[in-house]
Coordinates of C-alpha atoms in Angstrom, one line a residue:
Chain A
X158 CA 0.0 0.0 0.0
X159 CA 1.1 3.5 -0.9
X160 CA 2.5 5.4 2.1
X161 CA 0.2 8.4 1.4
X162 CA -2.8 6.1 1.3
X163 CA -1.8 4.5 4.7
X164 CA -1.6 7.9 6.4
X165 CA -4.7 9.2 4.7
X166 CA -6.7 6.3 6.1
X167 CA -5.1 6.7 9.5
X168 CA -6.0 10.4 9.6
X169 CA -9.5 9.8 8.5
X170 CA -10.1 7.2 11.2
X171 CA -8.5 9.4 13.9
X172 CA -10.5 12.5 12.9
X173 CA -13.7 10.4 12.9
X174 CA -12.9 9.2 16.4
X175 CA -12.4 12.8 17.5
X176 CA -15.7 14.0 16.1
X177 CA -17.5 11.1 17.6
X178 CA -15.9 11.8 21.0
X179 CA -17.1 15.4 20.8
X180 CA -20.6 14.2 20.2
X181 CA -20.3 11.8 23.2
X182 CA -19.1 14.7 25.3
X183 CA -22.2 16.7 24.4
X184 CA -24.5 13.7 25.0
X185 CA -22.9 13.0 28.3
X186 CA -23.5 16.6 29.5
X187 CA -27.1 16.7 28.1
X188 CA -28.0 13.4 29.8
X189 CA -26.3 13.8 33.2
X190 CA -27.8 17.2 33.5
X191 CA -31.1 16.2 31.9
X192 CA -31.1 19.4 29.8
X193 CA -32.5 19.3 26.2
X194 CA -33.2 22.2 24.0
X195 CA -35.0 20.4 21.2
X196 CA -38.7 20.0 22.3
X197 CA -39.1 16.4 21.2
X198 CA -35.9 15.3 23.0
X199 CA -37.0 17.0 26.2
X200 CA -40.4 15.3 25.9
X201 CA -38.8 11.9 25.6
X202 CA -36.9 12.6 28.8
X203 CA -40.1 13.9 30.5
X204 CA -38.7 17.4 30.9
X205 CA -39.5 21.0 29.7
X206 CA -37.3 22.1 26.8
X207 CA -34.3 24.2 28.0
X208 CA -34.1 27.8 27.0
X209 CA -30.4 27.4 26.1
X210 CA -27.9 24.6 25.5
X211 CA -25.5 23.9 28.4
X212 CA -22.2 25.9 28.3
X213 CA -20.3 22.7 27.7
X214 CA -22.6 21.7 24.8
X215 CA -22.3 25.2 23.3
X216 CA -18.5 25.1 23.6
X217 CA -18.3 21.7 22.0
X218 CA -20.6 22.9 19.2
X219 CA -18.3 25.7 18.5
X220 CA -15.3 23.3 18.4
X221 CA -17.3 21.1 16.1
X222 CA -18.3 24.0 13.8
X223 CA -14.7 24.8 13.4
X224 CA -14.0 21.2 12.6
X225 CA -16.6 21.2 9.9
X226 CA -14.9 24.3 8.4
X227 CA -11.5 22.5 8.3
X228 CA -11.8 18.7 8.3
X229 CA -13.8 18.2 5.0
X230 CA -11.5 20.4 3.0
X231 CA -8.5 18.7 4.6
X232 CA -9.8 15.3 3.6
X233 CA -10.4 16.5 0.1
X234 CA -6.9 17.9 -0.1
X235 CA -5.6 14.6 1.3
X236 CA -7.5 12.8 -1.4
X237 CA -6.1 15.0 -4.2
X238 CA -2.6 14.6 -2.6
X239 CA -2.9 10.8 -2.9
X240 CA -4.4 10.9 -6.4
X241 CA -1.8 13.2 -8.0
X242 CA 1.0 11.2 -6.3
X243 CA 2.4 14.1 -4.3
X244 CA 5.4 13.4 -2.0
X245 CA 4.7 10.2 0.0
X246 CA 7.6 11.0 2.4
X247 CA 5.8 14.2 3.5
X248 CA 2.4 12.6 3.8
X249 CA 2.9 11.2 7.3
X250 CA 4.1 14.6 8.7
X251 CA 1.3 16.6 7.0
X252 CA -1.6 14.2 7.7
X253 CA -0.6 13.4 11.2
X254 CA 0.4 17.0 11.9
X255 CA -3.0 18.2 10.9
X256 CA -4.7 15.5 12.9
X257 CA -2.7 16.2 16.1
X258 CA -3.4 20.0 15.6
X259 CA -7.2 19.3 15.4
X260 CA -7.1 17.2 18.6
X261 CA -5.2 20.0 20.3
X262 CA -7.7 22.6 18.9
X263 CA -10.8 20.8 20.3
X264 CA -9.2 20.3 23.7
X265 CA -8.1 24.0 23.8
X266 CA -11.7 25.0 22.8
X267 CA -13.3 22.9 25.6
X268 CA -10.8 24.2 28.2
X269 CA -11.1 27.8 26.8
X270 CA -7.3 27.9 26.5
X271 CA -6.0 30.8 24.5
X272 CA -3.7 31.4 22.6
X273 CA -3.3 27.6 22.3
X274 CA -6.6 27.2 20.4
X275 CA -5.4 29.8 17.8
X276 CA -2.0 28.1 17.6
X277 CA -3.5 24.7 17.0
X278 CA -5.8 26.2 14.4
X279 CA -2.7 27.8 12.7
X280 CA -0.7 24.5 12.7
X281 CA -3.6 22.8 11.0
X282 CA -3.9 25.5 8.4
X283 CA -0.1 25.5 7.7
X284 CA -0.4 21.7 7.1
X285 CA -3.2 22.3 4.5
X286 CA -1.3 25.1 2.8
X287 CA 1.8 22.9 2.4
X288 CA -0.5 20.1 1.1
X289 CA -2.0 22.5 -1.5
X290 CA 1.5 23.6 -2.6
X291 CA 2.6 19.9 -2.9
X292 CA -0.5 19.1 -5.0
X293 CA 0.1 22.0 -7.3
X294 CA 3.8 21.1 -7.7
X295 CA 2.8 17.5 -8.6
X296 CA 0.2 18.6 -11.2
Chain B
X54 CA -15.3 -1.9 -11.4
X55 CA -14.6 -2.7 -7.8
X56 CA -17.7 -3.5 -5.7
X57 CA -16.7 -1.0 -3.0
X58 CA -16.2 1.8 -5.7
X59 CA -19.7 1.0 -7.1
X60 CA -21.4 1.3 -3.8
X61 CA -19.4 4.3 -2.8
X62 CA -20.5 6.1 -6.0
X63 CA -24.1 5.0 -5.4
X64 CA -24.1 6.3 -1.8
X65 CA -22.6 9.6 -2.8
X66 CA -25.3 10.2 -5.5
X67 CA -28.1 9.2 -3.1
X68 CA -26.8 11.4 -0.3
X69 CA -26.5 14.3 -2.8
X70 CA -30.1 13.8 -3.9
X71 CA -31.2 13.8 -0.2
X72 CA -29.4 17.0 0.7
X73 CA -30.7 18.6 -2.5
X74 CA -34.3 17.5 -1.6
X75 CA -33.9 19.1 1.9
X76 CA -32.9 22.4 0.2
X77 CA -35.9 22.2 -2.2
X78 CA -38.2 21.5 0.8
X79 CA -36.8 24.7 2.5
X80 CA -37.2 26.7 -0.7
X81 CA -40.7 25.4 -1.2
X82 CA -41.8 26.6 2.2
X83 CA -40.0 30.0 1.9
X84 CA -41.6 30.7 -1.5
X85 CA -45.1 29.4 -0.9
X86 CA -45.3 31.4 2.3
X87 CA -43.3 34.3 0.9
X88 CA -41.2 34.4 4.1
X89 CA -37.5 35.4 3.9
X90 CA -35.2 36.2 6.7
X91 CA -32.2 37.4 4.6
X92 CA -32.9 41.1 3.9
X93 CA -31.7 41.0 0.2
X94 CA -33.9 37.9 -0.4
X95 CA -37.0 39.6 1.1
X96 CA -36.3 42.7 -1.0
X97 CA -36.2 40.6 -4.2
X98 CA -39.6 39.3 -3.3
X99 CA -40.9 42.8 -2.4
X100 CA -41.4 41.8 1.3
X101 CA -40.2 42.9 4.7
X102 CA -37.5 40.5 6.1
X103 CA -39.0 38.0 8.5
X104 CA -38.0 38.0 12.1
X105 CA -37.5 34.2 12.2
X106 CA -37.2 31.4 9.7
X107 CA -40.4 29.3 9.3
X108 CA -40.6 26.3 11.6
X109 CA -40.3 23.9 8.6
X110 CA -37.2 25.7 7.4
X111 CA -35.7 25.6 10.9
X112 CA -36.4 21.9 11.3
X113 CA -34.9 21.2 7.9
X114 CA -31.8 23.3 8.8
X115 CA -31.3 21.2 12.0
X116 CA -31.6 18.0 9.9
X117 CA -29.1 19.5 7.4
X118 CA -26.7 20.5 10.2
X119 CA -26.7 17.0 11.5
X120 CA -26.1 15.8 7.9
X121 CA -23.1 18.1 7.7
X122 CA -21.7 16.6 10.9
X123 CA -22.1 13.1 9.6
X124 CA -22.0 12.8 5.8
X125 CA -18.6 14.4 5.0
X126 CA -16.8 12.2 7.5
X127 CA -18.8 9.1 6.2
X128 CA -17.7 10.0 2.6
X129 CA -14.0 10.3 3.8
X130 CA -14.2 7.0 5.6
X131 CA -15.8 5.4 2.5
X132 CA -13.0 6.8 0.4
X133 CA -10.4 5.4 2.8
X134 CA -12.3 2.1 2.8
X135 CA -12.0 1.9 -1.0
X136 CA -8.4 3.0 -1.1
X137 CA -7.1 0.5 1.5
X138 CA -9.1 -2.3 -0.1
X139 CA -11.2 -3.1 2.9
X140 CA -13.8 -5.9 2.6
X141 CA -15.7 -5.4 -0.7
X142 CA -18.4 -7.8 0.5
X143 CA -19.4 -5.6 3.4
X144 CA -19.2 -2.4 1.4
X145 CA -22.8 -2.6 0.1
X146 CA -24.2 -3.2 3.5
X147 CA -22.2 -0.5 5.2
X148 CA -22.6 2.2 2.5
X149 CA -26.3 1.5 1.8
X150 CA -27.1 1.0 5.5
X151 CA -25.6 4.4 6.3
X152 CA -27.5 6.0 3.3
X153 CA -30.8 4.5 4.3
X154 CA -30.2 5.6 8.0
X155 CA -29.6 9.2 6.9
X156 CA -32.8 9.2 4.8
X157 CA -34.7 7.9 7.8
X158 CA -33.0 10.5 10.0
X159 CA -34.1 13.4 7.9
X160 CA -37.7 12.2 7.6
X161 CA -37.8 11.6 11.4
X162 CA -36.4 15.1 12.0
X163 CA -39.0 16.8 9.7
X164 CA -41.8 14.8 11.3
X165 CA -40.4 15.3 14.8
X166 CA -40.6 11.6 15.4
X167 CA -38.6 10.4 18.4
X168 CA -37.1 8.0 19.3
X169 CA -36.9 7.1 15.6
X170 CA -34.6 10.1 14.8
X171 CA -32.1 8.9 17.5
X172 CA -32.3 5.3 16.3
X173 CA -31.6 6.4 12.7
X174 CA -28.7 8.5 13.9
X175 CA -27.4 5.5 15.8
X176 CA -27.6 3.1 12.8
X177 CA -25.6 5.6 10.7
X178 CA -23.0 5.9 13.5
X179 CA -22.7 2.1 13.8
X180 CA -22.1 1.8 10.1
X181 CA -19.3 4.3 10.4
X182 CA -17.7 2.6 13.4
X183 CA -17.7 -0.7 11.5
X184 CA -16.1 1.1 8.5
X185 CA -13.4 2.6 10.7
X186 CA -12.7 -0.9 12.2
X187 CA -12.5 -2.5 8.7
X188 CA -10.1 0.3 7.6
X189 CA -7.8 -0.3 10.5
X190 CA -7.9 -4.1 10.0
X191 CA -6.9 -3.6 6.3
X192 CA -4.0 -1.2 7.1
Chain C
X100 CA -2.3 11.7 -15.0
X101 CA -6.0 11.2 -15.8
X102 CA -7.7 14.5 -16.9
X103 CA -10.4 14.1 -14.3
X104 CA -7.8 13.7 -11.5
X105 CA -6.0 16.8 -12.7
X106 CA -9.1 19.0 -12.6
X107 CA -10.3 17.4 -9.4
X108 CA -7.0 18.4 -7.7
X109 CA -7.2 21.9 -9.2
X110 CA -10.8 22.4 -8.0
X111 CA -9.9 21.2 -4.5
X112 CA -6.9 23.6 -4.2
X113 CA -8.9 26.5 -5.6
X114 CA -11.9 25.9 -3.2
X115 CA -9.4 25.6 -0.3
X116 CA -7.9 28.9 -1.2
X117 CA -11.4 30.5 -1.4
X118 CA -12.5 29.2 2.0
X119 CA -9.2 30.3 3.5
X120 CA -9.7 33.8 2.0
X121 CA -13.1 34.0 3.6
X122 CA -11.5 33.2 7.0
X123 CA -8.9 35.9 6.4
X124 CA -11.6 38.4 5.5
X125 CA -13.3 37.6 8.8
X126 CA -10.1 37.8 10.8
X127 CA -9.2 41.1 9.1
X128 CA -12.5 42.7 10.1
X129 CA -12.3 41.3 13.6
X130 CA -8.8 42.5 14.2
X131 CA -9.0 45.9 12.5
X132 CA -12.2 46.7 14.4
X133 CA -11.0 44.9 17.6
X134 CA -14.4 43.2 17.9
X135 CA -14.5 39.7 19.3
X136 CA -17.6 37.8 20.4
X137 CA -15.9 34.7 22.0
X138 CA -15.0 35.8 25.5
X139 CA -11.5 34.2 25.6
X140 CA -10.7 35.9 22.3
X141 CA -11.8 39.3 23.6
X142 CA -9.8 38.8 26.8
X143 CA -6.7 38.1 24.7
X144 CA -7.2 41.4 23.0
X145 CA -7.9 43.2 26.3
X146 CA -11.5 44.0 25.3
X147 CA -15.0 43.3 26.5
X148 CA -16.7 40.5 24.4
X149 CA -18.9 42.0 21.7
X150 CA -22.7 41.4 21.8
X151 CA -22.8 40.5 18.2
X152 CA -20.4 39.6 15.4
X153 CA -19.6 42.4 12.9
X154 CA -22.0 42.6 9.9
X155 CA -19.1 41.7 7.5
X156 CA -18.2 38.7 9.8
X157 CA -21.9 37.6 9.8
X158 CA -22.2 37.9 6.1
X159 CA -19.0 35.9 5.5
X160 CA -20.3 33.3 8.0
X161 CA -23.4 32.9 5.9
X162 CA -21.4 32.5 2.7
X163 CA -19.2 29.9 4.5
X164 CA -22.2 28.0 5.8
X165 CA -23.5 27.8 2.3
X166 CA -20.1 26.6 1.2
X167 CA -20.2 23.9 3.8
X168 CA -23.5 22.7 2.5
X169 CA -22.2 22.5 -1.1
X170 CA -18.5 22.0 -1.3
X171 CA -18.1 18.7 0.7
X172 CA -20.8 17.0 -1.3
X173 CA -19.3 18.4 -4.5
X174 CA -15.9 17.0 -3.6
X175 CA -17.4 13.6 -2.8
X176 CA -19.2 13.6 -6.2
X177 CA -16.0 14.6 -7.9
X178 CA -14.2 11.7 -6.2
X179 CA -16.9 9.2 -7.3
X180 CA -16.7 10.8 -10.7
X181 CA -13.0 10.1 -10.9
X182 CA -13.3 6.6 -9.4
X183 CA -16.0 5.3 -11.7
X184 CA -14.2 6.7 -14.7
X185 CA -17.0 9.1 -15.9
X186 CA -16.4 11.4 -18.9
X187 CA -12.9 12.9 -18.6
X188 CA -13.8 15.4 -21.4
X189 CA -16.6 16.9 -19.3
X190 CA -14.5 16.9 -16.0
X191 CA -12.8 20.3 -16.7
X192 CA -16.1 22.0 -17.5
X193 CA -18.0 20.6 -14.5
X194 CA -15.2 20.9 -11.9
X195 CA -14.1 24.4 -13.0
X196 CA -17.7 25.5 -13.6
X197 CA -18.6 24.6 -10.0
X198 CA -15.5 26.3 -8.7
X199 CA -16.1 29.5 -10.6
X200 CA -19.7 29.5 -9.4
X201 CA -18.7 29.2 -5.8
X202 CA -16.2 32.1 -6.1
X203 CA -19.1 34.2 -7.6
X204 CA -21.5 33.0 -4.9
X205 CA -19.2 34.2 -2.1
X206 CA -18.5 37.6 -3.7
X207 CA -22.2 38.1 -4.3
X208 CA -22.9 37.2 -0.7
X209 CA -20.4 39.6 0.7
X210 CA -21.6 42.4 -1.7
X211 CA -25.3 41.4 -1.0
X212 CA -25.9 41.2 -4.8
X213 CA -29.1 39.5 -5.7
X214 CA -30.2 37.8 -7.9
X215 CA -26.5 37.1 -8.7
X216 CA -26.0 35.1 -5.5
X217 CA -29.0 32.8 -6.4
X218 CA -27.8 32.5 -10.0
X219 CA -24.3 31.5 -8.8
X220 CA -25.8 29.0 -6.4
X221 CA -27.9 27.5 -9.2
X222 CA -24.9 27.2 -11.6
X223 CA -23.0 25.2 -8.9
X224 CA -26.1 23.0 -8.3
X225 CA -26.5 22.3 -12.0
X226 CA -22.8 21.2 -12.2
X227 CA -23.4 18.8 -9.4
X228 CA -26.6 17.4 -11.0
X229 CA -24.8 16.8 -14.2
X230 CA -21.9 15.1 -12.3
X231 CA -24.5 12.9 -10.5
X232 CA -26.0 11.9 -13.8
X233 CA -22.6 11.2 -15.4
X234 CA -21.7 9.0 -12.4
X235 CA -24.9 7.0 -12.6
X236 CA -24.4 6.6 -16.4
X237 CA -20.9 5.2 -15.8
X238 CA -21.9 2.7 -13.1

């Protein structure tokens, strides 16, 4: 198997696990505090719908929104990287670097740690910029 | 053509049709009720901007948000599944199972049917977890 | 290199650049006007958190949301298009047509130009519909 394919698959699985963990974190807070904003969810739990989501749920949602702005385009760049046969030697560093940066980003968001969140965001972005350059060079 | 590629392409087209249908559903309600929140859209229709989106539009937006949290990562997992050559025999069940679960999820969201929405969400998630395991086993 | 792969990679890089430019546009307005809604960001700048995001930031967010509803599914369709070996001759027109339409869509959103925004949206959608049809024909 091509090295770039290997690390692409690894990054995809790890990013999937991270997004799923964020969803579990939200569900955990919603269920342990019995706080649901969506009326039909509240009804199922025999509760009144909450006015607002819990702070932890809101913070995780913001982390997730940022993921959705970054991860799909990363995955597409990774795919193009594999298809055009860009540097397999760099693939591990770029794909794992991005993945590690997104884990750090989510943790920094949940813990409200600045400037670490912005730094993690920046590292992920730099990985994508290098990927884009490598793709163009390989065209 | 590889079986996994065939079902990947099929799932992509079906999920595209579903997302497009959700958008049509929103547009249909906005236009038949002449209710637009975005000021420049309201102006084009010769109306005052609405304070709030219609309930149907809001519910469809929530279904769509949930799609955006699930479908891109599914598509990336599917891609990795194809590339690493994971079980072609399971591909049909996993890819079509996920796709059917997302159709059911959207319908349950629009009809506010619980616990069916949560069950459909869970089936989709289980498909993705099995895909992730198959990918790791094939690495 | 396959023609469809070439244009897929090109579209991916150009769409990445566009999304990144939208983020820069938001950051530019936030920083030049020193207006931050997220409390930890405001604190880092030594400011009170703003009640609302700036109008330019809000408008760019709406453009970005619409991107997130369209670009990931386009990229997945493009991938399926490449994998099933659909018409390489059409690939350039479809992939570049979609990309140009998304650039036009973002500019029309930021400048609040209607009906151009809706037209750009429609052109992108038509490209995706033709891609979906080509994929099904190639299955």
